[in-house]
């Protein structure tokens, strides 16, 4: 199963399930916790104000992006309808899903680390629908025994650092390199600033 998305954590663009196949949401009062809640409803009404009440907006957004993938790649069952099989199928669909970086970007698979992150966030939300986990780790007590998702930890590739000889060779080649024509700076200044930013911030190769 494939999906298309504008960024690794961006909102998916394609609809996998027809509207007719989706389960109708039962009516209930706002703020009322129920095992019939969908995952995003539980996130908005309980997890966000309690578990993430001090989280940064960027961290909250990451959970939202994971929920986008959940809604895109599953039939978005109620909490009581989520089981180990549902989570395993979601993990498999994440592995097969593709996304784009921008409208003109090429289709690419999610990295193992991105898949791990999405599964971890979904697991955190579902787990908190169950009993209290311990001191300072409350649970909503909606589910007696929340399902668990098997998460394969991604191996982190560590690249060797550049040697000073390599850095000197790069900067020595700067004067002969072109620069964007719209910039009112010399090629040397442009490339020195760009490479200096790269060396000291560790931009991802992707």
CSV table of C-alpha atoms in Angstrom, one decimal:
chain,number,residue,atom,x,y,z
A,1,UNK,CA,0.0,0.0,0.0
A,2,UNK,CA,1.4,3.4,-0.9
A,3,UNK,CA,0.7,6.9,0.2
A,4,UNK,CA,2.1,10.2,-1.0
A,5,UNK,CA,3.3,12.8,1.3
A,6,UNK,CA,5.2,16.1,1.0
A,7,UNK,CA,7.7,15.4,3.8
A,8,UNK,CA,8.8,12.6,6.0
A,9,UNK,CA,6.5,13.8,8.7
A,10,UNK,CA,4.1,15.8,6.5
A,11,UNK,CA,0.5,15.1,6.1
A,12,UNK,CA,-0.3,12.3,3.5
A,13,UNK,CA,-2.0,13.5,0.3
A,14,UNK,CA,-3.8,10.5,-0.9
A,15,UNK,CA,-6.9,8.8,0.5
A,16,UNK,CA,-6.5,5.0,0.9
A,17,UNK,CA,-10.0,4.2,2.0
A,18,UNK,CA,-13.3,5.3,0.4
A,19,UNK,CA,-15.6,7.3,2.7
A,20,UNK,CA,-18.2,4.4,2.4
A,21,UNK,CA,-15.8,2.1,4.2
A,22,UNK,CA,-15.2,4.3,7.2
A,23,UNK,CA,-17.1,3.5,10.4
A,24,UNK,CA,-19.5,6.3,11.4
A,25,UNK,CA,-18.5,8.1,14.6
A,26,UNK,CA,-21.1,7.7,17.3
A,27,UNK,CA,-22.5,10.9,18.8
A,28,UNK,CA,-21.2,11.8,22.3
A,29,UNK,CA,-20.8,14.8,24.5
A,30,UNK,CA,-17.6,16.9,24.0
A,31,UNK,CA,-14.9,16.0,26.4
A,32,UNK,CA,-16.5,12.6,27.3
A,33,UNK,CA,-13.9,9.8,27.2
A,34,UNK,CA,-15.1,6.6,25.5
A,35,UNK,CA,-13.6,3.4,24.1
A,36,UNK,CA,-15.4,4.4,20.8
A,37,UNK,CA,-13.2,7.5,20.4
A,38,UNK,CA,-10.8,7.6,17.4
A,39,UNK,CA,-7.1,7.9,18.2
A,40,UNK,CA,-7.0,11.6,17.2
A,41,UNK,CA,-10.0,12.4,19.3
A,42,UNK,CA,-8.3,10.8,22.3
A,43,UNK,CA,-5.1,12.6,21.5
A,44,UNK,CA,-6.9,16.0,21.3
A,45,UNK,CA,-9.1,15.6,24.4
A,46,UNK,CA,-6.8,13.8,26.8
A,47,UNK,CA,-3.3,13.0,25.7
A,48,UNK,CA,-2.4,16.5,24.5
A,49,UNK,CA,-3.6,18.5,27.5
A,50,UNK,CA,-2.3,16.0,30.1
A,51,UNK,CA,0.8,14.2,28.7
A,52,UNK,CA,2.0,17.0,26.3
A,53,UNK,CA,0.9,20.0,28.3
A,54,UNK,CA,4.5,21.3,28.5
A,55,UNK,CA,5.6,20.1,25.1
A,56,UNK,CA,6.9,22.4,22.4
A,57,UNK,CA,4.6,23.2,19.4
A,58,UNK,CA,7.1,21.4,17.2
A,59,UNK,CA,6.8,18.2,19.3
A,60,UNK,CA,3.0,18.4,19.2
A,61,UNK,CA,3.2,18.8,15.4
A,62,UNK,CA,5.2,15.5,15.2
A,63,UNK,CA,2.5,13.6,17.0
A,64,UNK,CA,0.0,15.2,14.6
A,65,UNK,CA,1.9,14.0,11.6
A,66,UNK,CA,2.1,10.5,13.0
A,67,UNK,CA,-1.7,10.6,13.4
A,68,UNK,CA,-2.0,11.7,9.8
A,69,UNK,CA,-0.2,8.6,8.7
A,70,UNK,CA,-2.4,6.5,11.0
A,71,UNK,CA,-5.6,7.9,9.5
A,72,UNK,CA,-4.2,7.4,6.0
A,73,UNK,CA,-3.0,3.9,6.3
A,74,UNK,CA,-5.7,2.3,8.5
A,75,UNK,CA,-9.5,2.5,8.6
A,76,UNK,CA,-9.2,4.6,11.7
A,77,UNK,CA,-10.9,2.2,14.1
A,78,UNK,CA,-12.1,3.3,17.6
A,79,UNK,CA,-9.8,2.7,20.5
A,80,UNK,CA,-11.6,-0.5,21.4
A,81,UNK,CA,-11.1,-1.8,17.9
A,82,UNK,CA,-7.3,-1.4,17.8
A,83,UNK,CA,-5.5,-4.7,18.4
A,84,UNK,CA,-2.0,-6.1,17.8
A,85,UNK,CA,-3.0,-7.0,14.3
A,86,UNK,CA,-4.1,-3.5,13.5
A,87,UNK,CA,-0.8,-2.1,14.7
A,88,UNK,CA,1.3,-4.8,12.9
A,89,UNK,CA,-0.6,-3.9,9.6
A,90,UNK,CA,0.0,-0.2,10.2
A,91,UNK,CA,3.8,-0.9,10.7
A,92,UNK,CA,3.9,-2.9,7.4
A,93,UNK,CA,2.1,-0.2,5.5
A,94,UNK,CA,4.5,2.5,6.8
A,95,UNK,CA,7.3,0.4,5.4
A,96,UNK,CA,5.6,0.3,2.0
A,97,UNK,CA,4.4,3.9,2.0
A,98,UNK,CA,6.1,6.7,-0.1
A,99,UNK,CA,6.1,10.4,0.2
A,100,UNK,CA,7.4,13.5,-1.7
A,101,UNK,CA,9.4,16.5,-0.5
A,102,UNK,CA,7.5,19.2,-2.3
A,103,UNK,CA,5.1,18.8,-5.3
A,104,UNK,CA,8.0,18.2,-7.7
A,105,UNK,CA,9.9,15.9,-5.4
A,106,UNK,CA,10.5,12.2,-6.3
A,107,UNK,CA,8.7,9.4,-4.5
A,108,UNK,CA,10.8,7.9,-1.7
A,109,UNK,CA,10.3,5.5,1.1
A,110,UNK,CA,10.2,6.5,4.8
A,111,UNK,CA,13.5,5.9,6.5
A,112,UNK,CA,13.7,3.2,9.2
A,113,UNK,CA,14.2,6.0,11.8
A,114,UNK,CA,11.0,7.8,10.6
A,115,UNK,CA,9.0,4.6,10.8
A,116,UNK,CA,10.4,3.9,14.3
A,117,UNK,CA,9.4,7.5,15.3
A,118,UNK,CA,5.8,7.2,14.0
A,119,UNK,CA,5.3,3.8,15.6
A,120,UNK,CA,6.7,5.1,18.9
A,121,UNK,CA,4.3,8.1,19.0
A,122,UNK,CA,1.3,6.0,18.1
A,123,UNK,CA,2.2,3.4,20.8
A,124,UNK,CA,2.6,6.2,23.4
A,125,UNK,CA,-0.9,7.5,22.6
A,126,UNK,CA,-2.6,4.1,22.8
A,127,UNK,CA,-0.7,3.0,25.9
A,128,UNK,CA,-2.0,6.1,27.8
A,129,UNK,CA,-5.6,5.0,27.0
A,130,UNK,CA,-5.0,2.2,29.5
A,131,UNK,CA,-4.4,2.1,33.3
A,132,UNK,CA,-1.9,4.4,35.1
A,133,UNK,CA,1.6,3.4,34.2
A,134,UNK,CA,3.3,4.6,37.4
A,135,UNK,CA,4.1,7.7,39.4
A,136,UNK,CA,3.6,10.8,37.3
A,137,UNK,CA,2.5,8.6,34.3
A,138,UNK,CA,-1.3,8.8,34.3
A,139,UNK,CA,-3.6,6.7,32.2
A,140,UNK,CA,-7.0,7.5,30.9
A,141,UNK,CA,-8.4,4.1,32.0
A,142,UNK,CA,-10.5,3.8,28.8
A,143,UNK,CA,-9.0,0.4,27.9
A,144,UNK,CA,-8.2,-2.3,30.4
A,145,UNK,CA,-5.3,-3.8,28.4
A,146,UNK,CA,-4.1,-1.6,25.5
A,147,UNK,CA,-2.4,-3.4,22.6
A,148,UNK,CA,1.3,-3.1,22.1
A,149,UNK,CA,3.1,-2.4,18.9
A,150,UNK,CA,6.4,-4.2,18.0
A,151,UNK,CA,8.9,-1.5,17.2
A,152,UNK,CA,12.1,-2.4,15.4
A,153,UNK,CA,14.8,0.0,16.4
A,154,UNK,CA,16.6,1.7,13.5
A,155,UNK,CA,20.3,1.4,13.4
A,156,UNK,CA,22.0,4.9,13.3
A,157,UNK,CA,24.7,5.3,10.7
A,158,UNK,CA,27.7,7.2,12.0
A,159,UNK,CA,29.9,8.7,9.4
A,160,UNK,CA,33.5,9.5,10.1
A,161,UNK,CA,34.3,13.2,10.6
A,162,UNK,CA,36.1,15.1,7.9
A,163,UNK,CA,39.8,15.6,8.4
A,164,UNK,CA,41.4,19.0,8.5
A,165,UNK,CA,43.2,18.1,5.2
A,166,UNK,CA,39.8,17.4,3.6
A,167,UNK,CA,38.4,20.7,4.9
A,168,UNK,CA,41.3,22.7,3.6
A,169,UNK,CA,41.0,21.0,0.2
A,170,UNK,CA,37.3,21.9,0.0
A,171,UNK,CA,37.9,25.6,0.9
A,172,UNK,CA,40.8,25.7,-1.5
A,173,UNK,CA,38.5,24.8,-4.4
A,174,UNK,CA,35.9,27.5,-3.5
A,175,UNK,CA,37.1,30.3,-5.8
A,176,UNK,CA,36.5,28.2,-8.9
A,177,UNK,CA,32.9,27.3,-8.0
A,178,UNK,CA,29.9,29.2,-9.3
A,179,UNK,CA,27.3,30.9,-7.1
A,180,UNK,CA,23.6,31.9,-7.5
A,181,UNK,CA,23.5,34.8,-9.9
A,182,UNK,CA,21.0,36.7,-7.8
A,183,UNK,CA,23.3,37.0,-4.8
A,184,UNK,CA,25.4,40.2,-4.5
A,185,UNK,CA,28.4,38.4,-2.9
A,186,UNK,CA,31.5,36.8,-4.3
A,187,UNK,CA,31.6,33.0,-4.9
A,188,UNK,CA,34.2,32.7,-2.2
A,189,UNK,CA,32.0,34.4,0.4
A,190,UNK,CA,28.9,32.3,-0.7
A,191,UNK,CA,30.6,28.9,-0.5
A,192,UNK,CA,32.6,29.7,2.6
A,193,UNK,CA,29.3,30.7,4.5
A,194,UNK,CA,27.5,27.6,3.1
A,195,UNK,CA,30.2,25.1,3.9
A,196,UNK,CA,30.9,26.7,7.3
A,197,UNK,CA,27.2,26.3,8.2
A,198,UNK,CA,27.3,22.7,7.0
A,199,UNK,CA,30.4,21.8,9.0
A,200,UNK,CA,29.2,23.3,12.2
A,201,UNK,CA,25.5,22.3,12.1
A,202,UNK,CA,25.8,18.8,10.7
A,203,UNK,CA,23.1,19.0,7.9
A,204,UNK,CA,21.6,15.7,7.1
A,205,UNK,CA,22.7,14.3,3.7
A,206,UNK,CA,19.1,13.6,2.8
